[in-house]
Short mmCIF file of C-alpha atoms in Angstrom, two decimals:
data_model
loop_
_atom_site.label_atom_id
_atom_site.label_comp_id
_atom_site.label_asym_id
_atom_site.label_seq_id
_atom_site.Cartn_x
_atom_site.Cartn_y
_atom_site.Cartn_z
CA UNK A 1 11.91 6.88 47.47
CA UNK A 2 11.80 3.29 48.93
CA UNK A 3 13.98 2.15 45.32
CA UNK A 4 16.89 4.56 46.26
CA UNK A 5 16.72 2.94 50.20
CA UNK A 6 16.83 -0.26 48.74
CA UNK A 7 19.18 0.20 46.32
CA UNK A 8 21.38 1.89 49.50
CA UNK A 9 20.70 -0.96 51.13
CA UNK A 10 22.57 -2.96 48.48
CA UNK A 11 25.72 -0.66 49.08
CA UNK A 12 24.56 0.84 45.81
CA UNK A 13 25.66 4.14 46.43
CA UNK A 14 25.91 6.27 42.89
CA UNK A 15 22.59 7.36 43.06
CA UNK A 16 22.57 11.41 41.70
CA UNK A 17 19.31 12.68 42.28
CA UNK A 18 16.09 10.83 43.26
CA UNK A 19 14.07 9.34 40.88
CA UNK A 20 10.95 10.83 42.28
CA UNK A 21 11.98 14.57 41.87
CA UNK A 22 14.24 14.50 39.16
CA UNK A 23 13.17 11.07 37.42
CA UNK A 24 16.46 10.32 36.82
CA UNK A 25 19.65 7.98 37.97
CA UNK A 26 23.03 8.30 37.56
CA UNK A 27 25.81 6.70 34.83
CA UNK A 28 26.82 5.21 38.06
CA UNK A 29 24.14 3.40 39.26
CA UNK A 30 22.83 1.45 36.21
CA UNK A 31 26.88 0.50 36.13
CA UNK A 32 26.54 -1.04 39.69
CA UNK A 33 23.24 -3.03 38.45
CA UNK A 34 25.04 -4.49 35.82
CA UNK A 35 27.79 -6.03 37.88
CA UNK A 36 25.12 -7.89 40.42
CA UNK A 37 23.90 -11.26 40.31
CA UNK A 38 20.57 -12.43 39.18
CA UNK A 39 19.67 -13.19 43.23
CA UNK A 40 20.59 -9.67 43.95
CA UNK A 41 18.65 -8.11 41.60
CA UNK A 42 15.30 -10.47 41.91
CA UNK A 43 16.11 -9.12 45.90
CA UNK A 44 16.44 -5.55 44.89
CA UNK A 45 13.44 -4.88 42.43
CA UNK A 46 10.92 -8.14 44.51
CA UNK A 47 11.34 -5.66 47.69
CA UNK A 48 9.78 -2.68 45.47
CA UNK A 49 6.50 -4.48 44.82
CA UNK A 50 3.80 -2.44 46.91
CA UNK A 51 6.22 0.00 47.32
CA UNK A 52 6.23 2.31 44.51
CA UNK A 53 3.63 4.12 42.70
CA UNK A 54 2.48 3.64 39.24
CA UNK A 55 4.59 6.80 38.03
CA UNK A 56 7.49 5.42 39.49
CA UNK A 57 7.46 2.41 38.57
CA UNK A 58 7.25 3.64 35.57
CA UNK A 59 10.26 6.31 36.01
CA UNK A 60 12.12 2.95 36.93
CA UNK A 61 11.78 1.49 33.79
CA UNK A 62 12.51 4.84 31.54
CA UNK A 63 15.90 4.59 33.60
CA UNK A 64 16.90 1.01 32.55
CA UNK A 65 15.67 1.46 29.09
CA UNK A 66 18.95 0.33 27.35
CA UNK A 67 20.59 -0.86 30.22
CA UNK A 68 21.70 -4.78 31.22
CA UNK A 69 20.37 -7.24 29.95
CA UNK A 70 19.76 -9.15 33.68
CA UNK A 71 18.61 -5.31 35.03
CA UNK A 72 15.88 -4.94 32.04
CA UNK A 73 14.91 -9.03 32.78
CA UNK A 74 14.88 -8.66 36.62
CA UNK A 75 12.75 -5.58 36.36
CA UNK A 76 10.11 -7.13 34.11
CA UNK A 77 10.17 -10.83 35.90
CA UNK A 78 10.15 -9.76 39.83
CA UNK A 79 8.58 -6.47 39.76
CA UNK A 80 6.47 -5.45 36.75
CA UNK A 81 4.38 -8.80 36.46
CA UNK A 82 4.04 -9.26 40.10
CA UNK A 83 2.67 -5.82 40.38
CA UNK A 84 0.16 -6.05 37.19
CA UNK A 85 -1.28 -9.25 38.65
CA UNK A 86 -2.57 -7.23 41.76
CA UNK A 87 -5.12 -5.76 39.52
CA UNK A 88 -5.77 -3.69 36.24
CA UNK A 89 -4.27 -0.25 35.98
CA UNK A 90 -4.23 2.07 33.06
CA UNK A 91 -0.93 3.67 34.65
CA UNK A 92 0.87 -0.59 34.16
CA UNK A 93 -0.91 -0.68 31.07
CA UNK A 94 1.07 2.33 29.80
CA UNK A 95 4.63 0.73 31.42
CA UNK A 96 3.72 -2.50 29.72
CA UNK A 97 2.77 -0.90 26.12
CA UNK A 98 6.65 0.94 26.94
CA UNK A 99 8.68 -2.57 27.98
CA UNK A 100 6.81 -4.40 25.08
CA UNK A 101 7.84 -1.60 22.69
CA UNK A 102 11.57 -1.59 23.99
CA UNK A 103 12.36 -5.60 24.90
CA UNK A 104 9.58 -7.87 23.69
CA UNK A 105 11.06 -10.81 23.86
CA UNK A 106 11.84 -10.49 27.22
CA UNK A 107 8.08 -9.73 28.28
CA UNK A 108 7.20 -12.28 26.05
CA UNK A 109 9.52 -14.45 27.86
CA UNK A 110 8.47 -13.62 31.34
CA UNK A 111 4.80 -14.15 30.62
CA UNK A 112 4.79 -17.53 29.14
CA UNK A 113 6.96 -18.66 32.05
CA UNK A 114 4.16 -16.98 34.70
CA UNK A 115 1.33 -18.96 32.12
CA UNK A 116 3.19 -22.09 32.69
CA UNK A 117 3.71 -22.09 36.19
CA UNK A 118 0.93 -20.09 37.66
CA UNK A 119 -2.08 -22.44 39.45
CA UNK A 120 -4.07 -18.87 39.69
CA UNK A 121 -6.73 -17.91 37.13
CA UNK A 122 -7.58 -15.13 37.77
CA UNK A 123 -4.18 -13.30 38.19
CA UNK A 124 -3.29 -14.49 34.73
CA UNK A 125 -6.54 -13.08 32.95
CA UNK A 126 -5.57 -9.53 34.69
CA UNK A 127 -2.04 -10.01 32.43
CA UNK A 128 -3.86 -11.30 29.43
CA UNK A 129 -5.85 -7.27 29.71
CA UNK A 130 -2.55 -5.91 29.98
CA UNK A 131 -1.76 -8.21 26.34
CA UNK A 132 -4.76 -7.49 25.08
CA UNK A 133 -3.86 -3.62 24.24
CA UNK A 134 -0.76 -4.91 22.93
CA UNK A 135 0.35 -5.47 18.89
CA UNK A 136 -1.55 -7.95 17.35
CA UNK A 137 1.84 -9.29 16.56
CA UNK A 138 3.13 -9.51 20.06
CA UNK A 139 -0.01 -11.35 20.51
CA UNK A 140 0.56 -13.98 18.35
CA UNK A 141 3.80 -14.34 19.21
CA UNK A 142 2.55 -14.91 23.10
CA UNK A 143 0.26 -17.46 21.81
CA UNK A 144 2.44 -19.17 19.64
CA UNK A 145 5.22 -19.33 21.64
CA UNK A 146 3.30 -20.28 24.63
CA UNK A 147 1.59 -23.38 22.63
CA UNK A 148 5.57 -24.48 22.00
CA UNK A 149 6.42 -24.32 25.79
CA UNK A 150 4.11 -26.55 26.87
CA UNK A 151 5.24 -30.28 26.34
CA UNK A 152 1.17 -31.72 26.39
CA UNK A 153 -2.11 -29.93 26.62
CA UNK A 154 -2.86 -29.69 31.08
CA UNK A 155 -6.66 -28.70 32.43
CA UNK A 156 -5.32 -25.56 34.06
CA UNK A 157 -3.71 -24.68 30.57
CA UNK A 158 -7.09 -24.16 29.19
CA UNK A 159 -8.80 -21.32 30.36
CA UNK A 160 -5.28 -19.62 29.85
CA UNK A 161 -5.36 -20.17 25.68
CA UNK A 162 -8.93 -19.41 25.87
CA UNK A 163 -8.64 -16.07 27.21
CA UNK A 164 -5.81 -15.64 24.89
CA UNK A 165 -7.59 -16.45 21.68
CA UNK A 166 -8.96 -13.33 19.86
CA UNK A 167 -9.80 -12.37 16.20
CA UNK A 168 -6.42 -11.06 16.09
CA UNK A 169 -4.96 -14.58 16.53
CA UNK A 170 -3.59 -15.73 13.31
CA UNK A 171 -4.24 -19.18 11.49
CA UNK A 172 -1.31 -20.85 11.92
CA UNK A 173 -1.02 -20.38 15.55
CA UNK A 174 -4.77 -21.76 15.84
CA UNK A 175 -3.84 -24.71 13.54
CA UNK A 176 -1.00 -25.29 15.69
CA UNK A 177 -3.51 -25.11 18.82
CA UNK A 178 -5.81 -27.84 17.32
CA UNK A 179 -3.08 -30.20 16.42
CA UNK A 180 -1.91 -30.47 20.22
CA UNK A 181 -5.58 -30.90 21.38
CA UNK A 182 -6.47 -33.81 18.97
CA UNK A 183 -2.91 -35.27 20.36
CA UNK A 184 -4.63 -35.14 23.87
CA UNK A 185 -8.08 -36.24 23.43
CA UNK A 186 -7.73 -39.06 25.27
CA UNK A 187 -7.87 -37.07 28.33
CA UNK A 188 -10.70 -34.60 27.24
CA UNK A 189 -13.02 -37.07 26.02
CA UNK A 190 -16.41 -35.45 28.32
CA UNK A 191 -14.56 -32.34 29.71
CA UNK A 192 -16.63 -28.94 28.45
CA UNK A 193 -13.64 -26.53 28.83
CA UNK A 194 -11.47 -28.47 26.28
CA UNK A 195 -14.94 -28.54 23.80
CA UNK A 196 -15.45 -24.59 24.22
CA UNK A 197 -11.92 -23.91 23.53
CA UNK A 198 -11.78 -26.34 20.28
CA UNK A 199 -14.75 -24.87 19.31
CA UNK A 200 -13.51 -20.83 19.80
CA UNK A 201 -10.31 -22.15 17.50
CA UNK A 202 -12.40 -23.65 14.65
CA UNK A 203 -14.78 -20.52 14.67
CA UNK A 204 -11.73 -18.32 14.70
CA UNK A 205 -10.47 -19.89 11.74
CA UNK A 206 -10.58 -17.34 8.04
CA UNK A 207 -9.01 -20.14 6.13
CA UNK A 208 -9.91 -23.47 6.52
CA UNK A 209 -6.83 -26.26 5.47
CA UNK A 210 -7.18 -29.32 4.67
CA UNK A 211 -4.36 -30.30 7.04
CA UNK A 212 -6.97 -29.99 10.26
CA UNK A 213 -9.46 -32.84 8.38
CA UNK A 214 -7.70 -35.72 9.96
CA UNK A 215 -7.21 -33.84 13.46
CA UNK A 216 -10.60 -32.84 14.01
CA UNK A 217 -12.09 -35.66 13.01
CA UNK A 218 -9.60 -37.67 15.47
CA UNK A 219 -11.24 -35.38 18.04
CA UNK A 220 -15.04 -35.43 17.14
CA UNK A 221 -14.20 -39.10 17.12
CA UNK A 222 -14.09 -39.41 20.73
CA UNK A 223 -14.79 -36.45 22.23
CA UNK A 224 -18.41 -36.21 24.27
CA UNK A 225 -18.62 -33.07 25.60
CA UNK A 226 -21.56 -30.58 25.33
CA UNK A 227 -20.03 -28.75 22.82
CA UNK A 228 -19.45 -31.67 20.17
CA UNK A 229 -22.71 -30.93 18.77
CA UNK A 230 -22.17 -27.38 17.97
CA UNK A 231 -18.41 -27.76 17.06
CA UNK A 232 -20.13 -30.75 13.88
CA UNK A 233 -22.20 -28.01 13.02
CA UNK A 234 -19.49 -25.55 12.60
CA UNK A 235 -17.34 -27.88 10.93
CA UNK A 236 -20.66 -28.87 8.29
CA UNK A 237 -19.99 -25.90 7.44
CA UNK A 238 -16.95 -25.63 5.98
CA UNK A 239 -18.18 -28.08 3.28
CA UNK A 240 -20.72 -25.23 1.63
CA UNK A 241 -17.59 -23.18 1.44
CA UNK A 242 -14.35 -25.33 0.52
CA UNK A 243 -15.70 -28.77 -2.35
CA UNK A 244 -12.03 -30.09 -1.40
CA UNK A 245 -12.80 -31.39 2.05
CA UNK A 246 -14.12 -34.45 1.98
CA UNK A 247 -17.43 -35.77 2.94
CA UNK A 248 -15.42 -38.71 5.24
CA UNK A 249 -14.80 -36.02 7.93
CA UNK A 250 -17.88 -36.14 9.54
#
């Protein structure tokens, strides 16, 4: 198996069986993992990409299940993501329901850092299937803390919280979402993508607080894009349902 080569490579040499017969490593091995640096293992498990098949690469994770911190985070960061972006797989859908179920935050971790850096659309809406047969509270945590990692709302952010944004999205993480786009209007004032995504938030909303009055109306205030009409509509709305919000918002 190309991992025990590699790992061989590495003068990693407490290997007891190979994984691919006996699905197993030895004491040894995860030992010598643990002592390596971060640069050794992003070498060790970024060489394995394309290299392994999906039941390995799943046999590799049942292996560092309680091992290093650094092994576990390498392992997710340079090998697991890299490989789910190639394309969907029920095989890395079953890995990822495992990692997500053993070290959340460290998924979590590894794809909000991939949302804020990747340029490439389409790779990141093959991960957001892989989070879509996730916990509806892993979700929300993705969401949420993806909305606190970004310091102000970018274009190529967008599509990213759209695809993101579900039913199982709670309200305070879409409350959250609106406050940092009526902070950037200014930049969205005619631009479609930011309307549809302001208007999937409002229409995801069950409860509707008073707190967004002042922030939506900031943003219908200026904002110009195709979607304004339907998103006053949508708000009108609210006022046959809550008597509290105020007639000024429109």
């Amino acid at each position: 198996m190309q991992f025990i080569r590699i790992l061989q490579s590495r003068r990693i040499q407490s290997v007891a069986i190979p994984i691919s017969i006996e699905k197993t490593v030895s004491k040894g091995l995860l030992e010598d993992l643990a002592k390596l640096d971060q640069v050794s293992l992003k070498t060790i498990f970024s060489g394995l990409i394309g290299g392994i098949s999906m039941e390995e690469l799943q046999t590799v994770w049942d292996c560092f299940t309680g091992s290093c911190h650094e092994a576990l985070e390498s392992y997710i960061r340079y090998l697991l993501i890299p490989t789910a972006k190639q394309e969907f797989a029920f095989e890395v859908n079953n890995v990822f329901l495992a990692v997500c179920q053993s070290a959340p935050a460290l998924l979590k971790a590894a794809l909000i850092e991939e949302f804020v850096t990747s340029e490439n659309s389409e790779k990141i809406n093959i991960l957001i299937q892989y989070i879509a047969a996730l916990s509806n509270d892993f979700q929300n945590d993705v969401v949420r803390a993806f909305l606190l990692s970004i310091s102000q709302l970018q274009p190529k952010y967008i599509p990213t919280i759209q695809a993101l944004l579900s039913s199982k999205v709670e309200d305070d993480v879409l409350n959250k979402l609106i406050e940092i786009m009526a902070s950037a209007v200014a930049d969205f004032t005619s631009d479609n993508a930011y309307g549809k995504l302001l208007f999937k938030a409002i229409n995801l909303l069950e409860r509707h607080s008073n707190s967004l009055e002042q922030p939506i109306k900031r943003i219908l205030g200026s904002h110009k894009s195709i979607w304004k009409i339907k998103i006053e509509k949508l708000v009108g709305c609210w006022f046959n349902q809550n008597d509290t919000l105020t007639q000024s918002f429109m």
